[in-house]
């Protein structure tokens, strides 16, 4: 049974095509820097927005028309969604998808029932993966929607909530492993605070670290060898989320001896909420060997929140891909569209337009980034800019073999510094534009 008889598999037709449901740039087998586009980008579709988003906002209910969904939290309805989801994944040629436990399977009236529901749906997910070849990029737990998580999950002041969250993650690790999930993501949900007046921050952070250690231990116990990822986000829903940005996450992981077990899943809209560019977050994580995966989306400068829009800005995608190529690719991660169609784009076909646009924007970003790298001028400027460090003195300092006293006598003798050179920012911006 097909839900979209009028839509056939989206194919690459090239930049001149006027077909709205064709790829103009995403040509899966095209080789760039020795690797196919498909392998560079490893596109993934998220279940929570694409299959569960309703278009509701604080001012009104959902608008989305989804004829296959009866709106109930029944297992039958969930099974129906699986079928439609895989038709969408396949028609979009997305090699991967990602889910929260509660997106795919309804929460039951007890934890036991929820586990059973999850098992039932996982069976169907496995069958559909088998049939279509679509794979699981990552699984995660929803530890934020149910009112029990009002104070957080692993950082809750209520020890039972911590235990409940542990049980949920344990189960989700088992399911993710059984579905061949290549990563497992922790996004902090409500792990943060609204007020320090009622918060024991030290205790909460200790608990969070303990939770992660248990997850690492359990993964080892069951032989789950997917990559653990933390997804930084600075605020929303709490005013301060503990995993606020790449640097804060890495500091936390290092402080609690968790660094070897985790990488980061960076999201564009979260980077900008943190007051950074995505390029910054990618570079920061990348040079520490912690670039794991990305949640590809964008915010809106005129709206303050995590609006999770589909990425269409070529500057952004090209900058992203420049960093990803620089740091050797995404490994077991992917370009995961944590993005939702606008409330006004309520028809099912909009799901296709949105993903086609996002995939093309990233494919084009990849081509632009590769062209900039092949040109080499931008890289050369950076190399030259630091060339003074390649001399004897620079090398000695970088090797950690210099002292203040030595540098003082060097400078006393020399008297004045060698002249500075221009940073050439505008020229570099122009070179970037040449390739857009
Ligand atoms: C929320 C996050 C969430 C994670 C998965 O802002 O982006 O969607 O990606 O829990
Ligand atoms: Ni996300
Ligand atoms: Ni987000």
mmCIF file with all atom_site columns, C-alpha atoms in Angstrom, residues 15-89:
data_model
loop_
_atom_site.group_PDB
_atom_site.id
_atom_site.type_symbol
_atom_site.label_atom_id
_atom_site.label_alt_id
_atom_site.label_comp_id
_atom_site.label_asym_id
_atom_site.label_entity_id
_atom_site.label_seq_id
_atom_site.pdbx_PDB_ins_code
_atom_site.Cartn_x
_atom_site.Cartn_y
_atom_site.Cartn_z
_atom_site.occupancy
_atom_site.B_iso_or_equiv
_atom_site.pdbx_formal_charge
_atom_site.auth_seq_id
_atom_site.auth_comp_id
_atom_site.auth_asym_id
_atom_site.auth_atom_id
_atom_site.pdbx_PDB_model_num
ATOM 1  C CA . UNK A 1 15 ? 20.617 22.085 -11.806 1.00 0.00 ? 15 UNK A CA 1
ATOM 2  C CA . UNK A 1 16 ? 18.584 22.861 -14.935 1.00 0.00 ? 16 UNK A CA 1
ATOM 3  C CA . UNK A 1 17 ? 15.597 20.758 -13.948 1.00 0.00 ? 17 UNK A CA 1
ATOM 4  C CA . UNK A 1 18 ? 12.364 22.593 -13.256 1.00 0.00 ? 18 UNK A CA 1
ATOM 5  C CA . UNK A 1 19 ? 10.875 19.597 -11.478 1.00 0.00 ? 19 UNK A CA 1
ATOM 6  C CA . UNK A 1 20 ? 10.089 20.585 -7.871  1.00 0.00 ? 20 UNK A CA 1
ATOM 7  C CA . UNK A 1 21 ? 10.312 16.978 -6.804  1.00 0.00 ? 21 UNK A CA 1
ATOM 8  C CA . UNK A 1 22 ? 13.760 16.239 -8.206  1.00 0.00 ? 22 UNK A CA 1
ATOM 9  C CA . UNK A 1 23 ? 17.231 16.762 -6.802  1.00 0.00 ? 23 UNK A CA 1
ATOM 10 C CA . UNK A 1 24 ? 19.106 19.523 -8.573  1.00 0.00 ? 24 UNK A CA 1
ATOM 11 C CA . UNK A 1 25 ? 22.352 18.999 -6.649  1.00 0.00 ? 25 UNK A CA 1
ATOM 12 C CA . UNK A 1 26 ? 22.129 15.829 -4.580  1.00 0.00 ? 26 UNK A CA 1
ATOM 13 C CA . UNK A 1 27 ? 23.538 13.192 -6.874  1.00 0.00 ? 27 UNK A CA 1
ATOM 14 C CA . UNK A 1 28 ? 24.130 10.277 -4.476  1.00 0.00 ? 28 UNK A CA 1
ATOM 15 C CA . UNK A 1 29 ? 26.837 8.531  -6.511  1.00 0.00 ? 29 UNK A CA 1
ATOM 16 C CA . UNK A 1 30 ? 28.771 11.612 -7.566  1.00 0.00 ? 30 UNK A CA 1
ATOM 17 C CA . UNK A 1 31 ? 32.271 11.409 -6.158  1.00 0.00 ? 31 UNK A CA 1
ATOM 18 C CA . UNK A 1 32 ? 33.711 14.389 -4.324  1.00 0.00 ? 32 UNK A CA 1
ATOM 19 C CA . UNK A 1 33 ? 37.143 14.285 -2.721  1.00 0.00 ? 33 UNK A CA 1
ATOM 20 C CA . UNK A 1 34 ? 37.225 10.548 -3.362  1.00 0.00 ? 34 UNK A CA 1
ATOM 21 C CA . UNK A 1 35 ? 33.910 9.739  -1.687  1.00 0.00 ? 35 UNK A CA 1
ATOM 22 C CA . UNK A 1 36 ? 30.329 9.605  -2.937  1.00 0.00 ? 36 UNK A CA 1
ATOM 23 C CA . UNK A 1 37 ? 27.925 12.354 -1.912  1.00 0.00 ? 37 UNK A CA 1
ATOM 24 C CA . UNK A 1 38 ? 25.846 9.689  -0.258  1.00 0.00 ? 38 UNK A CA 1
ATOM 25 C CA . UNK A 1 39 ? 28.755 8.688  1.984   1.00 0.00 ? 39 UNK A CA 1
ATOM 26 C CA . UNK A 1 40 ? 29.776 12.246 2.767   1.00 0.00 ? 40 UNK A CA 1
ATOM 27 C CA . UNK A 1 41 ? 26.307 13.364 3.759   1.00 0.00 ? 41 UNK A CA 1
ATOM 28 C CA . UNK A 1 42 ? 24.663 10.264 5.211   1.00 0.00 ? 42 UNK A CA 1
ATOM 29 C CA . UNK A 1 43 ? 21.260 11.978 5.224   1.00 0.00 ? 43 UNK A CA 1
ATOM 30 C CA . UNK A 1 44 ? 18.815 11.085 7.942   1.00 0.00 ? 44 UNK A CA 1
ATOM 31 C CA . UNK A 1 45 ? 15.140 11.904 8.495   1.00 0.00 ? 45 UNK A CA 1
ATOM 32 C CA . UNK A 1 46 ? 13.770 12.407 11.989  1.00 0.00 ? 46 UNK A CA 1
ATOM 33 C CA . UNK A 1 47 ? 10.665 10.615 13.145  1.00 0.00 ? 47 UNK A CA 1
ATOM 34 C CA . UNK A 1 48 ? 9.580  13.212 15.678  1.00 0.00 ? 48 UNK A CA 1
ATOM 35 C CA . UNK A 1 49 ? 9.042  16.073 13.269  1.00 0.00 ? 49 UNK A CA 1
ATOM 36 C CA . UNK A 1 50 ? 8.259  14.236 10.059  1.00 0.00 ? 50 UNK A CA 1
ATOM 37 C CA . UNK A 1 51 ? 5.931  11.614 11.498  1.00 0.00 ? 51 UNK A CA 1
ATOM 38 C CA . UNK A 1 52 ? 4.764  13.229 14.731  1.00 0.00 ? 52 UNK A CA 1
ATOM 39 C CA . UNK A 1 53 ? 4.831  16.977 14.105  1.00 0.00 ? 53 UNK A CA 1
ATOM 40 C CA . UNK A 1 54 ? 1.363  18.474 14.027  1.00 0.00 ? 54 UNK A CA 1
ATOM 41 C CA . UNK A 1 55 ? 2.170  22.112 13.424  1.00 0.00 ? 55 UNK A CA 1
ATOM 42 C CA . UNK A 1 56 ? 0.764  23.085 16.810  1.00 0.00 ? 56 UNK A CA 1
ATOM 43 C CA . UNK A 1 57 ? 2.186  26.183 18.481  1.00 0.00 ? 57 UNK A CA 1
ATOM 44 C CA . UNK A 1 58 ? 1.442  28.026 21.757  1.00 0.00 ? 58 UNK A CA 1
ATOM 45 C CA . UNK A 1 59 ? -1.333 29.943 20.005  1.00 0.00 ? 59 UNK A CA 1
ATOM 46 C CA . UNK A 1 60 ? -3.214 27.132 18.382  1.00 0.00 ? 60 UNK A CA 1
ATOM 47 C CA . UNK A 1 61 ? -3.468 23.453 17.647  1.00 0.00 ? 61 UNK A CA 1
ATOM 48 C CA . UNK A 1 62 ? -1.886 21.528 14.824  1.00 0.00 ? 62 UNK A CA 1
ATOM 49 C CA . UNK A 1 63 ? -2.764 22.166 11.221  1.00 0.00 ? 63 UNK A CA 1
ATOM 50 C CA . UNK A 1 64 ? -0.963 19.254 9.561   1.00 0.00 ? 64 UNK A CA 1
ATOM 51 C CA . UNK A 1 65 ? -3.091 17.035 7.358   1.00 0.00 ? 65 UNK A CA 1
ATOM 52 C CA . UNK A 1 66 ? -1.860 13.449 7.774   1.00 0.00 ? 66 UNK A CA 1
ATOM 53 C CA . UNK A 1 67 ? -4.557 11.155 6.365   1.00 0.00 ? 67 UNK A CA 1
ATOM 54 C CA . UNK A 1 68 ? -2.774 7.993  7.548   1.00 0.00 ? 68 UNK A CA 1
ATOM 55 C CA . UNK A 1 69 ? -2.726 9.093  11.191  1.00 0.00 ? 69 UNK A CA 1
ATOM 56 C CA . UNK A 1 70 ? -5.916 8.739  13.259  1.00 0.00 ? 70 UNK A CA 1
ATOM 57 C CA . UNK A 1 71 ? -4.425 10.918 15.992  1.00 0.00 ? 71 UNK A CA 1
ATOM 58 C CA . UNK A 1 72 ? -4.630 8.164  18.614  1.00 0.00 ? 72 UNK A CA 1
ATOM 59 C CA . UNK A 1 73 ? -1.856 6.818  20.815  1.00 0.00 ? 73 UNK A CA 1
ATOM 60 C CA . UNK A 1 74 ? -2.659 3.252  19.810  1.00 0.00 ? 74 UNK A CA 1
ATOM 61 C CA . UNK A 1 75 ? -0.153 0.628  18.759  1.00 0.00 ? 75 UNK A CA 1
ATOM 62 C CA . UNK A 1 76 ? -2.087 0.122  15.518  1.00 0.00 ? 76 UNK A CA 1
ATOM 63 C CA . UNK A 1 77 ? -1.751 3.767  14.640  1.00 0.00 ? 77 UNK A CA 1
ATOM 64 C CA . UNK A 1 78 ? 1.952  3.606  15.465  1.00 0.00 ? 78 UNK A CA 1
ATOM 65 C CA . UNK A 1 79 ? 2.342  0.611  13.149  1.00 0.00 ? 79 UNK A CA 1
ATOM 66 C CA . UNK A 1 80 ? 0.582  2.481  10.371  1.00 0.00 ? 80 UNK A CA 1
ATOM 67 C CA . UNK A 1 81 ? 2.999  5.369  10.792  1.00 0.00 ? 81 UNK A CA 1
ATOM 68 C CA . UNK A 1 82 ? 5.980  3.042  10.391  1.00 0.00 ? 82 UNK A CA 1
ATOM 69 C CA . UNK A 1 83 ? 4.769  2.029  6.967   1.00 0.00 ? 83 UNK A CA 1
ATOM 70 C CA . UNK A 1 84 ? 4.298  5.607  5.836   1.00 0.00 ? 84 UNK A CA 1
ATOM 71 C CA . UNK A 1 85 ? 7.609  6.687  7.362   1.00 0.00 ? 85 UNK A CA 1
ATOM 72 C CA . UNK A 1 86 ? 9.547  4.131  5.382   1.00 0.00 ? 86 UNK A CA 1
ATOM 73 C CA . UNK A 1 87 ? 7.756  5.083  2.182   1.00 0.00 ? 87 UNK A CA 1
ATOM 74 C CA . UNK A 1 88 ? 8.900  8.665  2.773   1.00 0.00 ? 88 UNK A CA 1
ATOM 75 C CA . UNK A 1 89 ? 12.483 7.628  3.660   1.00 0.00 ? 89 UNK A CA 1
#
